Coordinates of C-alpha atoms in Angstrom, one line a residue:
X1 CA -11.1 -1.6 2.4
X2 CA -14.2 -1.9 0.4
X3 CA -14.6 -2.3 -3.5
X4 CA -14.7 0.6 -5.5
X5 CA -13.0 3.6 -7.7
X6 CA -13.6 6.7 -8.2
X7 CA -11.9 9.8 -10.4
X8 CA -11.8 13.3 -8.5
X9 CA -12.5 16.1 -11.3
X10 CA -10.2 18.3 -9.2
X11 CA -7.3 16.1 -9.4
X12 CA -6.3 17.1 -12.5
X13 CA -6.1 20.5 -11.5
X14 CA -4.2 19.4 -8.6
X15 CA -1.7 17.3 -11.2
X16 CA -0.2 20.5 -12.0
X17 CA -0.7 19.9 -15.9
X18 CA 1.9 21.7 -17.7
X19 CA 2.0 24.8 -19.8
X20 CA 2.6 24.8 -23.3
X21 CA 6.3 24.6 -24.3
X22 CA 6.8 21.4 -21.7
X23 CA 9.0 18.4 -23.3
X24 CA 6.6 16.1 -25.3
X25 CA 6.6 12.4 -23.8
X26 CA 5.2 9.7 -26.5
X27 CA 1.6 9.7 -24.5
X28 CA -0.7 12.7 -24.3
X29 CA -1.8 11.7 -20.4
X30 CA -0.9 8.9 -18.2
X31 CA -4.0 7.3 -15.4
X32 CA -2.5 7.2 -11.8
X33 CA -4.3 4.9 -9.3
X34 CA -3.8 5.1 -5.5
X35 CA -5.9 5.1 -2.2
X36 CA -6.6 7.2 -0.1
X37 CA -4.4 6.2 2.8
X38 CA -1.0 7.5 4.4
X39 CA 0.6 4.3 3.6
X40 CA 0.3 5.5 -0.2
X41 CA 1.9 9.1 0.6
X42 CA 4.5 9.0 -2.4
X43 CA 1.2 9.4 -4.5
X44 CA -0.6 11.8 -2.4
X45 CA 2.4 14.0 -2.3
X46 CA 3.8 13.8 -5.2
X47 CA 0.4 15.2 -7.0
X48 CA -0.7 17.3 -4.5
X49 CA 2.7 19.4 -4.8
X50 CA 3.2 18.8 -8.6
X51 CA 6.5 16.3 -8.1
X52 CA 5.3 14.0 -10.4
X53 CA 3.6 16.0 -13.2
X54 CA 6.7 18.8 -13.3
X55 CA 9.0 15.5 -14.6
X56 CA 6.2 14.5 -17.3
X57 CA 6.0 17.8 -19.0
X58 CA 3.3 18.2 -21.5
X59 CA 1.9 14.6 -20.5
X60 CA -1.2 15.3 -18.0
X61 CA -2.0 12.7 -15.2
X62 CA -5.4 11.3 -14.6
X63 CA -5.7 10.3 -11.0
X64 CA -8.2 7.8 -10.0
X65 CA -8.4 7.1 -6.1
X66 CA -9.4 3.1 -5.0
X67 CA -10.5 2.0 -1.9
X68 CA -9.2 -1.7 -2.3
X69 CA -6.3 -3.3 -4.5
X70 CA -8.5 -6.2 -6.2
X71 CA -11.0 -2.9 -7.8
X72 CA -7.4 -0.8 -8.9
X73 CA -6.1 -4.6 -10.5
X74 CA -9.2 -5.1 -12.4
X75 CA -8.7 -1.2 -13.3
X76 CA -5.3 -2.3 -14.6
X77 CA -6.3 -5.2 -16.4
X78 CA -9.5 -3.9 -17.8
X79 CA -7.1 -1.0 -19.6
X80 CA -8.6 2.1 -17.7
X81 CA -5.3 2.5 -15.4
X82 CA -2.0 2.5 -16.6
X83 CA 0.2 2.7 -13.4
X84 CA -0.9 2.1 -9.7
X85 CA -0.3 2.5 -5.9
X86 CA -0.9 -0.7 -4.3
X87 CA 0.1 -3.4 -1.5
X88 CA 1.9 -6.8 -2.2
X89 CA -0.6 -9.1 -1.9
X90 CA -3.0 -7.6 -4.6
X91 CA 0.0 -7.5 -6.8
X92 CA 0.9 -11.2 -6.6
X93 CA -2.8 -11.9 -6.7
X94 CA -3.0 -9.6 -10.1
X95 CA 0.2 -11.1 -11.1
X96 CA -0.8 -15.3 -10.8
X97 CA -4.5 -15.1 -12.1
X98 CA -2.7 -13.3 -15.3
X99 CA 0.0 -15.8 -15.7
X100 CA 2.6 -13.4 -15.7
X101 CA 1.1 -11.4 -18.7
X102 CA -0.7 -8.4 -16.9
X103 CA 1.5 -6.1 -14.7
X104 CA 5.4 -5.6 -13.4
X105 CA 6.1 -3.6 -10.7
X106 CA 8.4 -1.0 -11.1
X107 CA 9.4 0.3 -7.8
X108 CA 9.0 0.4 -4.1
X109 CA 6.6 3.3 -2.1
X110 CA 6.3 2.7 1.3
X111 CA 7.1 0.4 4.4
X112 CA 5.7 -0.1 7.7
X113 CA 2.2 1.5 8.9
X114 CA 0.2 -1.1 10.4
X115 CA -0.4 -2.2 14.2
X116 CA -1.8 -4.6 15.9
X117 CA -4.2 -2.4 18.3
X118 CA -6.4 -3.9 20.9
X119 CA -9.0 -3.0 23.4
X120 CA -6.6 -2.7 26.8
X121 CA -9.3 -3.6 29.0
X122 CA -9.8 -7.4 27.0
X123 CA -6.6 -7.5 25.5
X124 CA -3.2 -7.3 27.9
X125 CA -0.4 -9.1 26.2
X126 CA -0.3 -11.3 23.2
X127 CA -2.3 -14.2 24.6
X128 CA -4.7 -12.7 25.3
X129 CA -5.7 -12.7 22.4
X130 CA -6.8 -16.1 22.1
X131 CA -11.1 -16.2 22.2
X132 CA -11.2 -12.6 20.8
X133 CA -12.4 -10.8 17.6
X134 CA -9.8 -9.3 15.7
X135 CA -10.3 -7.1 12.9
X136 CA -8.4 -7.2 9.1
X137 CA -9.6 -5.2 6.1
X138 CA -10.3 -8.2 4.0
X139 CA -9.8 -11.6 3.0
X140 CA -6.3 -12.3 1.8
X141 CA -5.5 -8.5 1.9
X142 CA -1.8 -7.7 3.1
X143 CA -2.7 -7.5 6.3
X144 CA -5.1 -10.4 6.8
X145 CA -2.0 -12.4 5.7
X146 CA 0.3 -11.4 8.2
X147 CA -1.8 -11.5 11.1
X148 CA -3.2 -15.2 10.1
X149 CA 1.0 -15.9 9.8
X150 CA 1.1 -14.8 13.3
X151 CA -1.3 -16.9 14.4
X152 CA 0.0 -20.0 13.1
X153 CA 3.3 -19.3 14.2
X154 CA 1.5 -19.1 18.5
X155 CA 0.2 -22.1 16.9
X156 CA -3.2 -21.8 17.3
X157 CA -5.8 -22.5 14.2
X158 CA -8.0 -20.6 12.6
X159 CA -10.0 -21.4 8.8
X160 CA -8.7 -19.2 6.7
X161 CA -11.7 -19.4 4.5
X162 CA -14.2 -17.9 7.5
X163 CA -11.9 -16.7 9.9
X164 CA -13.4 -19.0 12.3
X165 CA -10.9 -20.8 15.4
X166 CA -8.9 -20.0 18.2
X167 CA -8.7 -16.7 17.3
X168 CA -12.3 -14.9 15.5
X169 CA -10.6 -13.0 12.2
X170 CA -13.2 -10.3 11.1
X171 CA -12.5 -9.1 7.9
X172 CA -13.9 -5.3 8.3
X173 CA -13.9 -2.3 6.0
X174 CA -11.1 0.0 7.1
X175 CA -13.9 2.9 7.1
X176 CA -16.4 1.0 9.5
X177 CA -13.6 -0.3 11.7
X178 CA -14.0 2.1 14.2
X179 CA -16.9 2.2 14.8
X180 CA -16.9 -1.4 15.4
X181 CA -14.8 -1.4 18.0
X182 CA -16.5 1.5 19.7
X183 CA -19.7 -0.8 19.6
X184 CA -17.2 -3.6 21.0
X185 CA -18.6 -6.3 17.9
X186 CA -14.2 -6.1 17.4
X187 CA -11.7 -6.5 20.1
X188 CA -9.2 -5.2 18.3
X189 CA -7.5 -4.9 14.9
X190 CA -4.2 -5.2 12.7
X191 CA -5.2 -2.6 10.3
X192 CA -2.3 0.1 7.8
X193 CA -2.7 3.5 9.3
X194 CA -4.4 5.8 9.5
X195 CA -6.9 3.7 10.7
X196 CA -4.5 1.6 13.8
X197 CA -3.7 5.3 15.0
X198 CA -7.6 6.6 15.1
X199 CA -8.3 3.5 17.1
X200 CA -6.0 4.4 19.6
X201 CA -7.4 8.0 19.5
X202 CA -10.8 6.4 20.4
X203 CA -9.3 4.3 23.5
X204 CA -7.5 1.3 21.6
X205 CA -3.5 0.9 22.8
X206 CA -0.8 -0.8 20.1
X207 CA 0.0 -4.2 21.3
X208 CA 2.3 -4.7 18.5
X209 CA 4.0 -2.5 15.9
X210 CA 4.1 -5.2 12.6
X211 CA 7.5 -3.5 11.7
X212 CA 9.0 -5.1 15.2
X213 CA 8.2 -8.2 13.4
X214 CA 10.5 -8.1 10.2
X215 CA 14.5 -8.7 9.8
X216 CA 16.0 -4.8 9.4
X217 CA 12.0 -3.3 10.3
X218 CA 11.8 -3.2 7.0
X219 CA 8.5 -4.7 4.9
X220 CA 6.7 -4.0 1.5
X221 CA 3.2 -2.1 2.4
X222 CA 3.0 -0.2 -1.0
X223 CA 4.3 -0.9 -5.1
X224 CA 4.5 1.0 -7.6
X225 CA 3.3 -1.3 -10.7
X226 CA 2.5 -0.7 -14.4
X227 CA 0.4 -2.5 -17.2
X228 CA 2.8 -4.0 -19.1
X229 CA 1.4 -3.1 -22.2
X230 CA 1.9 0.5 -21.3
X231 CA 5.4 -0.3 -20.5
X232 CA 6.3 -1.6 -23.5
X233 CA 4.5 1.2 -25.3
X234 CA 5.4 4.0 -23.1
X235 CA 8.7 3.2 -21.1
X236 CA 9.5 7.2 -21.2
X237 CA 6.1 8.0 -20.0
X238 CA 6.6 5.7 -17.3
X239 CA 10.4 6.7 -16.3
X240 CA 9.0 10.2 -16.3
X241 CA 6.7 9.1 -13.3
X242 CA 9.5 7.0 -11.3
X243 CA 11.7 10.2 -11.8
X244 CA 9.1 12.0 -9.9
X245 CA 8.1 9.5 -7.2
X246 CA 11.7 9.2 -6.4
X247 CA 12.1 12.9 -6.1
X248 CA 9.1 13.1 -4.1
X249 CA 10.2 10.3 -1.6
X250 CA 13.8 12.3 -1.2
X251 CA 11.8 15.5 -1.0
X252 CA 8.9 13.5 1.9
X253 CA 12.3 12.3 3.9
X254 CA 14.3 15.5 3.6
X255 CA 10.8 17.5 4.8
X256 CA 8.5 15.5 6.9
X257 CA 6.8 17.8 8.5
X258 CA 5.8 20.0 5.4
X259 CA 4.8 16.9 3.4
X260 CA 2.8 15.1 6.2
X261 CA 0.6 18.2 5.9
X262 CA 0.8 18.0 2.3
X263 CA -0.6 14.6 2.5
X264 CA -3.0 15.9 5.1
X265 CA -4.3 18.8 2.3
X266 CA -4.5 15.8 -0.3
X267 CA -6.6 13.7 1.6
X268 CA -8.9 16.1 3.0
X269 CA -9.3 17.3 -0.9
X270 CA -9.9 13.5 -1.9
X271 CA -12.5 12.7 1.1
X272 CA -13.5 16.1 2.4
X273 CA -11.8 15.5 5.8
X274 CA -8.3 16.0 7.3
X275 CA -7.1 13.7 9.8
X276 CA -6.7 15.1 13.7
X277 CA -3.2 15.6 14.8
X278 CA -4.0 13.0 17.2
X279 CA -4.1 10.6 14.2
X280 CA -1.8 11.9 11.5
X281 CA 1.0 12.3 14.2
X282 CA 1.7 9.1 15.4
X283 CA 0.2 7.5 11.9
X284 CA 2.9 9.3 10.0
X285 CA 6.1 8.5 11.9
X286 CA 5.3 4.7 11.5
X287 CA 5.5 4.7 7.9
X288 CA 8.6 4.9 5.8
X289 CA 8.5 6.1 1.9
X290 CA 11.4 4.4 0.1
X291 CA 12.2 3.7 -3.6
X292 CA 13.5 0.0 -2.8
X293 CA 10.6 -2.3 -3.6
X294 CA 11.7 -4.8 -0.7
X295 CA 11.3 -7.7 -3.6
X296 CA 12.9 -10.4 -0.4
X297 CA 9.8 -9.7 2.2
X298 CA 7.4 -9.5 -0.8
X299 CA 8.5 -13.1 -1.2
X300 CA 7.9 -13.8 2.4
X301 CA 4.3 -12.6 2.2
X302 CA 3.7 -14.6 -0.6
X303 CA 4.8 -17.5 0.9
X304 CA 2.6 -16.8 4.1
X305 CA -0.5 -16.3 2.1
X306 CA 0.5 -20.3 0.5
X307 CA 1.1 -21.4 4.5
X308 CA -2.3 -20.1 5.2
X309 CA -4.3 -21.8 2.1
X310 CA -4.9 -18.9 0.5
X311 CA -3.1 -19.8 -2.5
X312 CA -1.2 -21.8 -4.5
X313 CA 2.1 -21.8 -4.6
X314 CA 2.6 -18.8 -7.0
X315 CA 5.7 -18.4 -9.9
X316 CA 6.5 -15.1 -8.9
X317 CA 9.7 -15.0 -11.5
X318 CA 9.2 -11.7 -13.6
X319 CA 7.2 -9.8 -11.2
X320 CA 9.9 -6.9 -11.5
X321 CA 11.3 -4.8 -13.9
X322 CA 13.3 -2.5 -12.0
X323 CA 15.6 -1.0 -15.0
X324 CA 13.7 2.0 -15.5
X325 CA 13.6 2.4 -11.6
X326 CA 17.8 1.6 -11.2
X327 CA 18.5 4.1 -14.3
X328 CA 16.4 7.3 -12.6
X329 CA 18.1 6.1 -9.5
X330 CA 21.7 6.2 -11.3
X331 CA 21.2 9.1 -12.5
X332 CA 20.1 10.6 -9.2
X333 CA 23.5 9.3 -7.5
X334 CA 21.4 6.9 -5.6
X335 CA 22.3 3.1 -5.3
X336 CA 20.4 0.7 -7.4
X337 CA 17.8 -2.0 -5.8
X338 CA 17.8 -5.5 -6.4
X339 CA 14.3 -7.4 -7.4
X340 CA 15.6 -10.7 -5.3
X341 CA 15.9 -12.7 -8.6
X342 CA 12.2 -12.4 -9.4
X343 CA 12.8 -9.6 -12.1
X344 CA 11.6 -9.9 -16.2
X345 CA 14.2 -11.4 -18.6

């Protein structure tokens, strides 16, 4: 994904503001940040069809669409975002360079959605892919950690710095993938959908589902977190939201063929494009929206991204604060999720 954010004037339209006479939360409006991407579907869905905003009353959201976690962190930190949509590794990274002071995720969105997806002609079987050009979205990103952890563990090097070694890591734009591999510069790529399923709609095949990889198939791609200071300040305003973005994971599960094309209406009104069946199909039934944050694998990512020289070892302890997450889920007859002893004191 490339830098950038950007707030759609219709959004708020499509936030389904309430009418006058709607309970009054302690903050007038409340800044949403999410991508544009399947793997952030809670979001998409729960705004396009009004989920979230019907549990905040008279509080309005202000969506603002990212195309990469580091912009929608320094959105966070700079004060002009008050809760986000984004993947572990931005989080921890937001998290560390803070100290601990900045954020605290809140809940879990989404697992699973990314492949491994190769040119079938180059690429056969896994070693194969020794000598080729392999595609992440960027440097450090979620996925450029796991794929340089798989690596290591065929034991074969590569510098994590330039991607150079046994294996050529080119960190690409998720929107210029593609065509990169059309114009073979990339022999593949271990990308989130929807961009490992529009590969494979252009004549790449899945060599390996990332999900395969993980105890359960279970794996953090998308957090919910929150500026702590609008936490502390706003802990209705931001139970409100969690009310709704557990409603609208029960309501994506329950209905997934109504709320793919819901997330199909949202994207197209975000970008201007819908995604062809032949994406959106297969793209969808790989990812799984789920309140648990998976706190355990976040963990393991973190200590991948220290294994790869990346970074330091990071103090991850008070990451989470799940109580407002575990008291909507109560409340909802749901079990509670654990934050894996990294939660606030």
């Amino acid at each position: 994904c490339g830098y950038g954010s950007e707030a759609k004037k219709d959004d708020a339209k499509k936030a389904n503001v309430a009418a006058d006479g709607a309970k009054k939360l302690s903050a007038p409006e409340v800044r949403i940040g999410y991508f544009p991407n399947l793997t952030h579907a809670t979001a998409l869905v729960g705004i396009q069809e009004g989920l979230i905003a019907k549990e905040l009353g008279a509080t309005a959201i202000k969506p603002q669409t990212f195309n990469a976690g580091p912009s929608e962190i320094e959105a966070l930190n700079g004060g002009s975002l008050d809760i986000g949509f984004i993947g572990p590794s931005p989080a921890i990274n937001g998290y560390v360079k803070s100290k601990g002071s900045n954020l605290r995720i809140i809940s879990g969105a989404a697992s699973g959605g990314v492949k491994l997806v190769v040119n079938p002609e180059k690429i056969k079987t896994p070693d194969d892919l020794k000598g080729k050009k392999i595609a992440t979205p960027q440097k450090g990103n979620t996925q450029d950690v796991a794929f340089l952890n798989w690596i290591a563990e065929k034991g074969w090097t590569v510098d994590p710095e330039s991607g150079k070694g046994d294996v050529s890591v080119v960190r690409t734009d998720n929107k210029v993938t593609p065509d990169a591999f059309k114009q073979g510069s990339i022999d593949g790529a271990w990308v989130p959908e929807p961009t490992a399923s529009k590969l494979v709609s252009e004549g790449a095949s899945v060599l390996l589902d990332e999900t395969d990889l993980w105890p359960g198939k279970k794996f953090v791609i998308t957090n919910v977190i929150v500026s702590q200071k609008f936490l502390k300040e706003h802990p209705d305003v931001v139970e409100a939201v969690l009310a709704g973005t557990v409603k609208t994971n029960a309501w994506i599960n329950a209905n997934p063929d109504q709320a793919k094309a819901s997330a199909n209406a949202a994207l197209k009104a975000l970008s201007g494009k819908e995604l062809e069946p032949a994406v959106i199909d297969p793209a969808w039934k790989s990812i799984l929206v789920t309140d648990d944050p998976l706190a355990a694998t976040l963990k393991t990512e973190s200590d991948w991204a220290v294994k790869a020289k990346l970074i330091e070892q990071p103090d991850l302890a008070g990451i989470y604060d799940l109580a407002p997450l575990n008291k909507v889920l109560k409340a909802a007859g749901k079990p509670e999720v654990t934050d894996n002893g990294l939660g606030a004191k």
